[in-house]
Amino acid sequence: MKTWIKLAWRNIWRNKRRSFISIASVLFAVLFAIAADSFERGSYEMQIENMVMFSTGYIRIQDVLYEDEPSLDHMMMYDDALLDVLDGFSDRIEYTVPRIEGFALAASDRRTRGVMVMGIDPDQEDRFNGLSERLVSGSWLEPGDESVLLASGAADILGLDVGDTLVVIGQGFQGINSSGLYPVKGIVQLAVPDMNNNMVYMPLAAAQWFFGADDMVTSLIVMPDRPRNTERLAGDLQTALDDEWYAVLTWQDMMKDFLRAMEMDMAGNKMIILILYIVIGFGLFGTILTMMLERIREFAMMIAIGMKRYQLALVCLMESIFLSLIGVVAGVIITFPITFYFNRNPIPLGGEMADFMAEYGFEAVIPTSIDPVVFVSQAVAIFVIAFLIGLYPVYKVFRLQVIQKAK
Amino acid sequence: MTVIKTENLVKVYNSKHLPVRAVNNVSLEIEEGEFTAIVGPSGSGKTTLLNIIGGLDKPTEGKVTIADTDITGLSDSKLIDFRLKNIGFVFQAYNLIPVLTARENVNFIMLLQGRSQREMNERAEELLTQVGLSDKMDVRPNKLSGGQQQRVAVARALASHPRFILADEPTANLDSQSAMNLLDIMWKLNQEENITLVFSTHDQRVIDRARRVVTLVDGSIAKDEVREPVVPAQ
């Protein structure tokens, strides 16, 4: 085998310029494909992470009816019975984040506006999404506070500042009237404009009182010890909980539409990469074909003197694989530092694109993904192409008429 | 002892317009250790006959028996094996593997036979020294002259300890001195190791060295003579 490898290796360097051109074409294909895939995946990973960390969490437990009709009437009990079940999974759950969410009218002495009131456990919420780091004035909530945090956009619209009083009027559990006066304890700046114009955060107990929903929450976010254990943990939790009352959803369940759109978008990108690979494939095929045709007499001689056809075919196949492998490895070596840099330093977007992304609630940056899948999938794709191309000389070797070529 | 026997060999090439009988009813017996030259004008069927004897081509009719094996009935794979074990080839255009050194070219045959690295190295050194290339062992073919390349080809043909060497116009591309050197080497092998040599050739110098000369005309044996060869000066 060592000799076949040596022979194949030396054969590809018979015409250095031609081999370098072939390798370069593979290299640039890999570079382009990895870059495109990496930016696309990176962008989606960031969006998913944003949504998971600020909205859905990895796992969410809620009332079975809440997903179809997210109303306060479909809250679930957040009591000892539920906590006992969760205790049974304490080694697999990092922490939980209870939330109660409902719409209300918020008013200052001059303006009124519809807002989203979110009752939170300040410590757990902060651990979940680092909300306290977004505090721009005032101070962070304590669990027993009877005050609120106001998003900066909403504060501007209502003309309120720290220390002012916010009037909140709404409808609570099973249609009860709810109202209250809450001092603004702090103002937070949220990245997503829509949220920044509408959010009011309140300690969980205060929100339960406001909505008339003692021991109730609209959802409980569950953070697994490891994100990759999400599905298994969700399945086990669903088994442990009464499925007549509780629904356990993973982030994939909660983002079905987004994930479907993402897959469609990625499929389009894959088509472009596929076309690129076809072009590169033909380039590589041209090289392999030329390499084969100019040595057909040599092949015949080798068979004539006693080389088995399969041995010769193996050498030809290795040549094709070596050429592509060098291109792939070089492509990955060059691309990895670039993708790593842009993973750590995402490209900030400006202009309309930034506005467009912000409108959809995403940070206007494009990071890259350094998920090994990005690199491995391209390497495998090129390997498969090289292998398929390498089958042509194999076919020709098995069909070769020795006598016509060996003289 | 007869080691190569052809019986009523016929080879017809089907061209578009009319079939060509390249070899026409050739029956021939070659004894072990014989130095035979197959001669004749261009197109007389020398190379075709040699190719059929070497198992590189199949006859349309007839039979070739080499060392008691009917090679016309062997499959492609068994023929390759047979050639590897029994026949050494020397081609007009040398046909060395250009990316391998002289030593590696000689080793190549032994590698196909599954010999050990040590055995290969010893044999390659011995053979390349024998053909006067002890100082060119690690040189690639493109750095060797035509004569030197042909000598490597001879060393390669001998590497597998063949019983026969078939050479198709081996001196055609060589200058006079190189041709004489090559013939001296082949003569020595024939005399000292009793290797059976069958050459197809136009070259009078080769013909002079042969003990038997078979003349083909239009694919048939026109003359088959055994005579005293010209012995090289010591």
XYZ file of C-alpha atoms in Angstrom:
641
model
C 0.000 0.000 0.000
C 2.871 2.347 0.829
C 4.153 2.064 -2.733
C 0.716 2.728 -4.231
C 0.412 5.822 -2.070
C 3.903 6.941 -3.102
C 3.116 6.321 -6.745
C -0.172 8.220 -6.584
C 1.464 11.074 -4.701
C 4.285 11.420 -7.212
C 1.895 11.140 -10.124
C -0.075 14.175 -9.047
C 3.126 16.234 -9.051
C 4.138 15.252 -12.583
C 2.620 18.455 -13.827
C 2.916 20.804 -10.890
C 1.190 23.756 -12.495
C -1.855 21.742 -13.465
C -2.093 20.163 -10.026
C -1.755 23.545 -8.324
C -4.576 24.920 -10.463
C -6.796 21.973 -9.568
C -5.929 22.246 -5.908
C -6.551 25.994 -6.008
C -9.975 25.469 -7.547
C -10.888 23.034 -4.789
C -9.416 25.366 -2.190
C -11.461 28.350 -3.351
C -14.591 26.229 -3.592
C -14.086 25.056 -0.021
C -13.267 28.558 1.118
C -16.363 30.003 -0.477
C -18.615 27.158 0.632
C -17.370 27.242 4.228
C -17.581 31.030 4.384
C -21.125 31.055 2.986
C -22.268 28.227 5.227
C -20.487 29.633 8.245
C -22.015 33.108 7.891
C -25.449 31.689 7.300
C -25.296 29.229 10.166
C -23.681 31.838 12.387
C -26.446 34.289 11.656
C -29.121 31.732 12.431
C -27.309 30.442 15.499
C -27.212 33.976 16.833
C -30.890 34.496 16.106
C -31.765 31.215 17.764
C -29.592 32.025 20.756
C -31.202 35.456 21.033
C -34.639 33.938 20.947
C -33.755 31.129 23.323
C -32.047 33.392 25.819
C -34.510 36.273 25.718
C -37.739 34.589 24.913
C -38.336 30.890 24.729
C -35.584 29.270 26.806
C -34.453 25.778 25.924
C -37.478 24.146 27.509
C -40.723 25.724 28.494
C -43.446 24.245 30.646
C -46.873 25.787 30.220
C -50.542 24.972 30.308
C -51.586 22.651 27.478
C -53.920 25.295 26.048
C -51.470 28.179 26.280
C -49.645 27.482 23.010
C -52.804 27.751 20.917
C -54.297 30.569 22.957
C -51.678 32.483 24.955
C -54.085 34.060 27.403
C -53.944 34.625 31.144
C -56.880 32.244 31.397
C -54.496 29.482 30.409
C -51.994 29.897 33.181
C -50.651 26.923 35.086
C -50.147 26.273 38.769
C -46.667 27.059 39.988
C -46.990 25.237 43.274
C -45.300 22.607 45.421
C -46.646 19.771 43.275
C -44.826 21.132 40.216
C -41.722 22.032 42.187
C -41.578 18.505 43.644
C -41.553 17.039 40.159
C -38.790 19.438 39.104
C -36.792 18.501 42.215
C -36.640 15.003 40.850
C -34.632 16.349 37.926
C -32.427 18.681 39.938
C -29.236 17.015 38.673
C -30.261 17.671 35.064
C -31.742 21.128 35.486
C -29.424 24.080 35.843
C -32.183 26.458 36.948
C -35.745 27.485 36.164
C -37.242 30.866 35.285
C -40.899 31.499 36.113
C -42.771 34.115 34.136
C -46.206 35.599 34.065
C -46.979 37.626 30.981
C -50.015 39.680 30.076
C -51.012 42.805 28.230
C -52.105 45.934 30.034
C -52.511 49.653 29.583
C -49.715 51.755 31.031
C -50.150 55.436 31.638
C -48.305 58.448 32.875
C -49.954 61.738 33.613
C -49.766 62.608 29.913
C -49.864 59.448 27.832
C -51.329 55.934 27.736
C -49.893 52.975 25.930
C -50.438 49.262 25.583
C -47.588 47.324 27.175
C -46.504 43.807 27.958
C -46.270 43.258 31.709
C -43.876 40.504 32.580
C -43.673 39.197 36.099
C -40.225 37.797 36.749
C -38.070 36.304 39.452
C -35.385 39.034 39.311
C -32.488 36.745 40.216
C -33.430 33.896 37.891
C -34.359 36.216 35.037
C -31.040 37.996 35.333
C -29.220 34.682 35.355
C -31.167 33.677 32.266
C -30.665 36.713 30.062
C -28.434 39.167 31.954
C -31.204 41.737 31.951
C -29.610 43.743 34.786
C -26.701 44.532 32.461
C -29.126 46.463 30.309
C -30.034 48.789 33.166
C -29.369 52.361 32.016
C -30.677 54.172 35.049
C -32.125 53.424 38.470
C -31.567 50.096 40.166
C -32.357 46.412 39.730
C -35.501 44.802 41.098
C -35.679 42.878 44.382
C -38.139 39.950 44.694
C -40.310 41.743 47.247
C -40.447 45.079 45.411
C -43.743 46.701 44.521
C -42.077 48.661 41.730
C -41.292 48.121 38.088
C -38.512 48.255 35.512
C -39.477 50.088 32.378
C -37.947 49.579 28.958
C -36.320 52.800 27.754
C -38.453 53.144 24.627
C -41.653 52.842 26.635
C -40.268 55.283 29.216
C -39.555 57.830 26.487
C -43.004 57.430 24.950
C -44.706 57.777 28.320
C -42.350 60.532 29.429
C -41.372 58.732 32.617
C -38.110 58.470 34.474
C -36.787 56.700 37.535
C -38.839 57.622 40.604
C -41.943 58.490 38.597
C -45.146 56.501 39.015
C -46.559 54.229 36.352
C -50.250 53.529 36.230
C -51.093 50.030 35.015
C -54.622 48.938 34.188
C -55.597 45.590 32.746
C -57.508 42.402 32.915
C -56.303 39.531 35.043
C -57.073 35.857 35.493
C -60.614 34.953 34.432
C -61.412 38.519 33.490
C -60.929 40.298 36.815
C -60.081 43.953 36.685
C -56.565 44.727 37.704
C -54.869 48.006 38.349
C -52.011 49.432 40.304
C -49.600 52.290 40.770
C -45.955 51.328 40.528
C -42.895 53.452 41.033
C -40.345 53.159 38.231
C -37.281 51.654 39.927
C -35.109 51.366 36.855
C -34.953 51.730 33.096
C -33.534 49.042 30.844
C -32.386 49.388 27.269
C -33.473 46.351 25.226
C -31.832 45.485 21.892
C -35.069 44.626 20.151
C -36.921 47.850 19.323
C -40.367 46.289 19.557
C -39.631 44.993 23.039
C -37.899 48.209 24.044
C -41.041 50.184 23.326
C -43.394 47.883 25.202
C -41.869 46.024 28.140
C -42.674 46.493 31.799
C -40.914 44.137 34.246
C -42.397 43.489 37.668
C -41.356 41.061 40.446
C -43.255 37.774 40.135
C -45.244 38.180 43.390
C -46.334 41.690 42.442
C -47.407 40.526 38.986
C -49.340 37.577 40.455
C -51.142 39.997 42.722
C -51.754 42.410 39.825
C -53.231 39.694 37.590
C -55.079 38.048 40.470
C -53.222 34.841 39.869
C -51.678 33.615 43.124
C -49.320 30.627 42.656
C -49.764 30.829 38.917
C -47.440 31.526 36.009
C -47.920 31.584 32.278
C -44.728 29.650 31.715
C -41.737 28.152 33.407
C -38.502 28.176 31.488
C -36.264 25.222 32.241
C -32.548 25.451 31.503
C -30.899 22.037 31.150
C -27.437 21.391 32.540
C -26.278 20.979 28.947
C -28.181 22.422 25.964
C -27.613 19.231 23.985
C -29.656 17.341 26.585
C -32.700 19.484 25.851
C -34.771 16.963 23.976
C -34.208 14.083 26.355
C -34.913 16.221 29.418
C -38.059 17.641 27.821
C -39.277 14.133 27.063
C -38.617 12.958 30.616
C -40.300 16.033 32.093
C -43.366 15.492 29.934
C -43.528 11.900 31.150
C -43.291 13.014 34.773
C -45.912 15.742 34.447
C -49.628 15.266 33.921
C -50.044 15.824 30.207
C -53.667 16.742 30.697
C -52.471 20.010 32.255
C -48.859 20.556 31.350
C -47.184 20.851 27.973
C -43.390 20.633 27.825
C -42.005 22.337 24.732
C -38.462 22.509 23.434
C -37.122 25.591 21.695
C -37.543 23.759 18.392
C -41.237 23.233 19.169
C -41.615 26.911 19.929
C -39.799 28.103 16.812
C -41.263 25.771 14.242
C -42.064 28.478 11.730
C -38.707 30.145 12.145
C -36.839 26.872 11.786
C -38.846 25.981 8.703
C -38.060 29.343 7.124
C -34.425 28.886 8.102
C -34.269 25.461 6.496
C -35.774 26.786 3.290
C -33.316 29.639 3.212
C -30.425 27.272 3.853
C -31.669 24.953 1.130
C -31.387 27.858 -1.324
C -27.824 28.448 -0.192
C -27.066 24.780 -0.548
C -28.241 24.906 -4.145
C -25.704 27.652 -4.864
C -22.979 25.621 -3.190
C -24.082 22.570 -5.150
C -23.719 24.481 -8.416
C -20.284 25.611 -7.274
C -19.328 22.030 -6.547
C -20.547 20.901 -9.948
C -18.344 23.519 -11.603
C -15.386 22.492 -9.450
C -16.201 18.862 -10.076
C -15.878 19.359 -13.811
C -12.570 21.183 -13.304
C -11.241 18.319 -11.242
C -12.602 15.839 -13.725
C -10.732 17.632 -16.503
C -7.474 17.280 -14.608
C -8.067 13.635 -13.794
C -9.089 12.916 -17.373
C -5.956 14.576 -18.762
C -3.780 12.794 -16.221
C -5.330 9.534 -17.278
C -5.251 10.043 -21.035
C -1.600 11.075 -21.111
C -0.656 7.932 -19.179
C -2.861 5.397 -20.872
C 0.175 3.750 -22.461
C 1.891 3.637 -19.099
C -1.209 2.010 -17.622
C -1.158 -0.612 -20.358
C 2.534 -1.264 -19.710
C 1.916 -1.669 -15.981
C -0.810 -4.206 -16.609
C 1.368 -5.919 -19.199
C 4.214 -6.437 -16.757
C 1.934 -7.803 -14.063
C 0.157 -5.054 -12.156
C -3.371 -6.083 -11.304
C -6.077 -3.837 -12.653
C -7.506 -3.202 -9.206
C -4.093 -2.085 -7.973
C -3.798 0.390 -10.810
C -7.377 1.523 -10.279
C -6.583 2.113 -6.612
C -3.626 4.325 -7.541
C -5.843 6.355 -9.893
C -8.509 6.725 -7.235
C -5.926 7.860 -4.707
C -4.646 10.507 -7.115
C -8.106 12.011 -7.376
C -8.589 11.859 -3.623
C -5.148 13.344 -2.893
C -5.749 16.279 -5.216
C -9.049 17.112 -3.611
C -7.878 16.368 -0.099
C -4.989 18.817 -0.390
C -7.441 21.443 -1.625
C -9.876 20.700 1.183
C -7.241 20.718 3.929
C -5.679 23.923 2.601
C -9.143 25.464 2.283
C -10.046 24.569 5.859
C -6.677 25.774 7.203
C -7.117 29.121 5.491
C -10.802 29.473 6.292
C -10.754 28.476 9.957
C -8.888 31.541 11.297
C -11.109 33.809 9.201
C -14.339 32.269 10.456
C -12.956 32.156 13.993
C -12.156 35.878 13.846
C -15.610 36.805 12.583
C -17.167 34.506 15.163
C -15.492 36.539 17.884
C -15.901 39.842 16.038
C -19.223 39.713 14.173
C -19.610 42.023 11.211
C -21.883 44.917 12.205
C -24.565 45.750 9.702
C -25.652 49.237 8.825
C -28.353 50.970 6.838
C -31.511 49.260 5.705
C -30.245 45.793 6.504
C -29.646 46.768 10.121
C -33.131 48.305 10.354
C -34.646 45.256 8.756
C -33.000 42.922 11.235
C -33.834 45.106 14.191
C -37.454 45.140 13.082
C -37.474 41.382 13.400
C -35.932 41.614 16.800
C -32.416 40.539 15.924
C -29.109 42.141 16.601
C -27.826 43.743 13.419
C -24.585 41.777 13.253
C -23.466 38.776 11.279
C -21.270 36.375 13.201
C -19.822 33.206 11.701
C -20.372 29.718 12.950
C -17.378 27.625 13.940
C -19.481 24.535 14.394
C -17.327 21.595 13.189
C -20.281 20.551 11.032
C -19.557 23.521 8.748
C -16.042 22.291 8.043
C -16.703 18.572 8.083
C -19.699 18.795 5.753
C -17.680 20.639 3.094
C -14.791 18.224 3.427
C -17.134 15.279 3.093
C -18.885 16.844 0.085
C -15.572 17.389 -1.726
C -14.416 13.918 -0.776
C -17.562 12.400 -2.246
C -17.142 14.440 -5.452
C -13.484 13.401 -5.742
C -14.419 9.806 -5.116
C -17.086 9.886 -7.824
C -14.696 11.551 -10.265
C -12.032 9.028 -9.336
C -14.374 6.252 -10.396
C -13.993 7.261 -14.034
C -10.310 6.306 -14.307
C -11.145 3.165 -12.337
C -13.726 2.299 -14.977
C -11.264 3.047 -17.770
C -8.539 0.929 -16.162
C -10.851 -2.059 -16.006
C -11.831 -1.527 -19.649
C -8.323 -0.852 -20.918
C -7.193 -2.938 -23.884
C -3.564 -3.544 -23.011
C -2.486 -4.551 -26.486
C -3.540 -1.323 -28.165
C -1.470 0.809 -25.868
C 1.532 -1.096 -24.558
C 3.922 -1.103 -27.469
C 12.811 -28.932 -24.132
C 10.056 -26.937 -25.829
C 8.879 -24.119 -23.605
C 6.916 -22.003 -26.069
C 4.592 -23.643 -28.534
C 2.137 -21.996 -30.895
C -0.286 -24.074 -32.901
C -1.977 -22.744 -36.023
C -2.145 -19.219 -34.686
C -4.381 -16.844 -36.553
C -5.052 -13.239 -35.681
C -7.554 -11.273 -37.692
C -8.074 -7.559 -37.110
C -11.472 -6.411 -38.247
C -11.059 -3.121 -39.971
C -14.125 -1.286 -41.295
C -13.546 -2.198 -44.898
C -11.856 -5.554 -44.823
C -10.435 -7.966 -42.260
C -6.645 -8.101 -41.948
C -4.903 -11.372 -41.130
C -1.982 -10.103 -39.085
C -0.882 -13.621 -38.127
C -1.700 -16.427 -40.465
C -1.493 -20.027 -39.334
C 1.753 -19.768 -37.389
C 3.007 -22.872 -35.656
C 6.255 -22.515 -33.798
C 8.178 -24.295 -31.066
C 10.880 -22.530 -29.102
C 13.304 -24.437 -26.937
C 14.365 -23.448 -23.442
C 17.371 -21.122 -23.467
C 16.984 -20.313 -27.138
C 17.734 -16.817 -28.470
C 15.142 -16.312 -31.184
C 14.721 -13.292 -33.437
C 11.416 -12.800 -35.214
C 12.140 -10.691 -38.233
C 10.281 -9.399 -41.228
C 9.214 -6.214 -42.933
C 6.876 -3.716 -41.303
C 3.353 -5.089 -41.089
C 4.515 -8.668 -41.318
C 2.976 -9.544 -37.932
C 6.112 -9.671 -35.735
C 4.708 -7.583 -32.912
C 1.304 -9.249 -33.082
C 2.902 -12.660 -32.784
C 5.073 -11.520 -29.898
C 2.038 -10.012 -28.137
C 0.092 -13.231 -28.498
C 3.026 -15.257 -27.171
C 3.286 -12.835 -24.233
C -0.406 -13.097 -23.426
C -0.985 -9.434 -24.218
C -3.304 -10.295 -27.078
C -5.656 -13.171 -27.819
C -5.452 -15.106 -31.068
C -8.526 -15.387 -33.268
C -7.703 -19.044 -33.733
C -5.050 -21.424 -32.471
C -3.355 -22.053 -29.188
C -0.288 -20.862 -27.278
C 1.282 -23.105 -24.701
C 3.965 -21.696 -22.487
C 5.699 -23.912 -19.967
C 2.878 -26.431 -20.241
C 0.191 -23.797 -19.679
C -2.348 -23.040 -22.377
C -2.438 -19.285 -21.978
C -5.135 -18.737 -24.603
C -7.683 -20.110 -22.172
C -6.648 -17.987 -19.200
C -8.804 -15.156 -17.873
C -7.477 -11.585 -17.895
C -6.621 -11.750 -14.221
C -4.863 -15.134 -14.489
C -2.968 -13.939 -17.532
C -1.666 -10.955 -15.575
C -0.508 -13.362 -12.873
C 1.068 -15.634 -15.431
C 2.976 -12.812 -17.055
C 4.145 -11.555 -13.688
C 5.561 -14.922 -12.726
C 6.971 -16.099 -16.049
C 7.604 -13.373 -18.581
C 9.800 -10.313 -18.631
C 8.939 -7.635 -21.179
C 11.245 -5.141 -22.833
C 9.458 -2.547 -24.945
C 10.719 -0.438 -27.796
C 9.878 2.783 -25.945
C 11.391 1.519 -22.628
C 8.102 2.267 -20.822
C 9.612 2.936 -17.443
C 7.430 4.550 -14.809
C 8.642 8.154 -14.950
C 7.925 9.048 -11.325
C 9.979 6.163 -9.967
C 13.766 5.972 -9.808
C 15.710 3.254 -11.619
C 15.823 1.208 -8.423
C 12.110 1.704 -7.767
C 11.267 0.724 -11.341
C 13.143 -2.528 -10.863
C 11.597 -3.014 -7.420
C 8.149 -2.470 -8.869
C 7.880 -5.928 -10.430
C 9.080 -7.585 -7.232
C 6.634 -5.545 -5.233
C 3.837 -6.913 -7.413
C 5.180 -10.358 -6.585
C 5.045 -9.609 -2.887
C 8.787 -9.801 -2.167
C 10.270 -8.342 1.008
C 11.861 -4.898 0.922
C 15.263 -6.344 1.689
C 15.016 -8.901 -1.073
C 13.868 -6.224 -3.505
C 16.731 -3.893 -2.673
C 19.348 -6.621 -2.978
C 17.991 -7.860 -6.307
C 17.613 -4.346 -7.740
C 21.190 -3.464 -6.805
C 22.470 -6.704 -8.244
C 20.604 -6.251 -11.541
C 21.368 -2.578 -11.987
C 25.034 -3.307 -11.332
C 24.852 -6.102 -13.851
C 23.527 -3.730 -16.528
C 26.158 -1.140 -15.625
C 23.963 1.355 -13.808
C 25.218 1.033 -10.248
C 25.760 4.788 -10.146
C 22.286 5.629 -11.480
C 20.115 3.643 -9.092
C 18.365 6.609 -7.564
C 17.934 8.580 -10.744
C 14.568 9.006 -12.433
C 14.173 7.959 -16.099
C 14.082 11.509 -17.441
C 17.682 11.949 -16.264
C 18.860 8.831 -18.079
C 19.827 8.418 -21.728
C 17.773 6.154 -24.005
C 20.324 3.389 -23.679
C 20.393 3.677 -19.915
C 16.599 3.613 -19.772
C 16.516 0.483 -21.890
C 19.044 -1.142 -19.565
C 16.811 -0.296 -16.601
C 13.959 -1.883 -18.550
C 16.043 -5.023 -18.966
C 16.855 -5.054 -15.261
C 13.160 -4.646 -14.537
C 12.300 -7.503 -16.885
C 14.798 -9.723 -15.092
C 13.757 -8.757 -11.595
C 10.972 -11.287 -11.385
C 13.284 -14.190 -12.311
C 11.349 -14.814 -15.537
C 11.812 -17.900 -17.662
C 11.326 -15.857 -20.819
C 12.081 -12.387 -21.971
C 10.047 -11.004 -24.827
C 11.475 -7.884 -26.403
C 9.707 -5.848 -29.032
C 12.270 -3.959 -31.137
C 14.369 -3.189 -28.051
C 17.152 -1.488 -29.977
C 14.960 0.581 -32.290
C 15.375 3.786 -30.312
C 18.996 3.309 -29.305
C 22.215 4.628 -30.765
C 24.713 2.126 -32.026
C 26.854 1.921 -28.904
C 23.849 1.620 -26.582
C 22.351 -1.054 -28.796
C 25.577 -3.084 -28.697
C 25.819 -2.725 -24.906
C 22.263 -3.910 -24.529
C 22.831 -6.874 -26.811
C 25.941 -7.841 -24.848
C 23.924 -7.828 -21.649
C 21.149 -9.897 -23.176
C 23.636 -12.323 -24.656
C 25.269 -12.770 -21.275
C 21.920 -13.435 -19.603
C 21.044 -15.954 -22.236
C 24.338 -17.756 -21.909
C 24.789 -17.617 -18.151
C 21.228 -17.906 -16.860
C 19.732 -19.862 -19.740
C 16.884 -17.366 -20.102
C 14.832 -17.859 -23.238
C 14.872 -14.706 -25.348
C 12.403 -13.880 -28.099
C 12.991 -10.604 -29.931
C 11.015 -8.999 -32.696
C 13.388 -6.847 -34.639
C 14.557 -5.201 -37.811
C 18.019 -4.647 -36.438
C 20.729 -6.704 -38.149
C 22.900 -6.551 -35.032
C 20.181 -8.302 -33.062
C 19.628 -10.796 -35.848
C 23.348 -11.582 -35.862
C 23.247 -12.472 -32.175
C 20.253 -14.787 -32.470
C 20.733 -18.536 -32.762
C 17.386 -18.887 -34.470
C 15.794 -16.460 -36.905
C 12.118 -16.742 -37.810
C 11.129 -14.624 -40.790
C 7.521 -13.568 -41.146
C 5.980 -12.341 -44.344
C 2.327 -11.296 -44.426
C 1.712 -13.019 -41.110
C 3.097 -16.379 -42.123
C 6.461 -17.997 -41.452
C 8.483 -17.602 -44.605
C 11.749 -18.941 -43.211
C 12.840 -20.527 -39.931
C 16.577 -21.041 -39.647
C 18.939 -22.087 -36.894
C 22.516 -20.896 -37.281
C 25.620 -19.956 -35.363
C 25.257 -16.557 -33.755
C 27.925 -13.865 -33.780
C 29.620 -14.068 -30.403
C 30.474 -10.707 -28.803
C 34.148 -9.948 -28.258
C 35.171 -10.585 -24.608
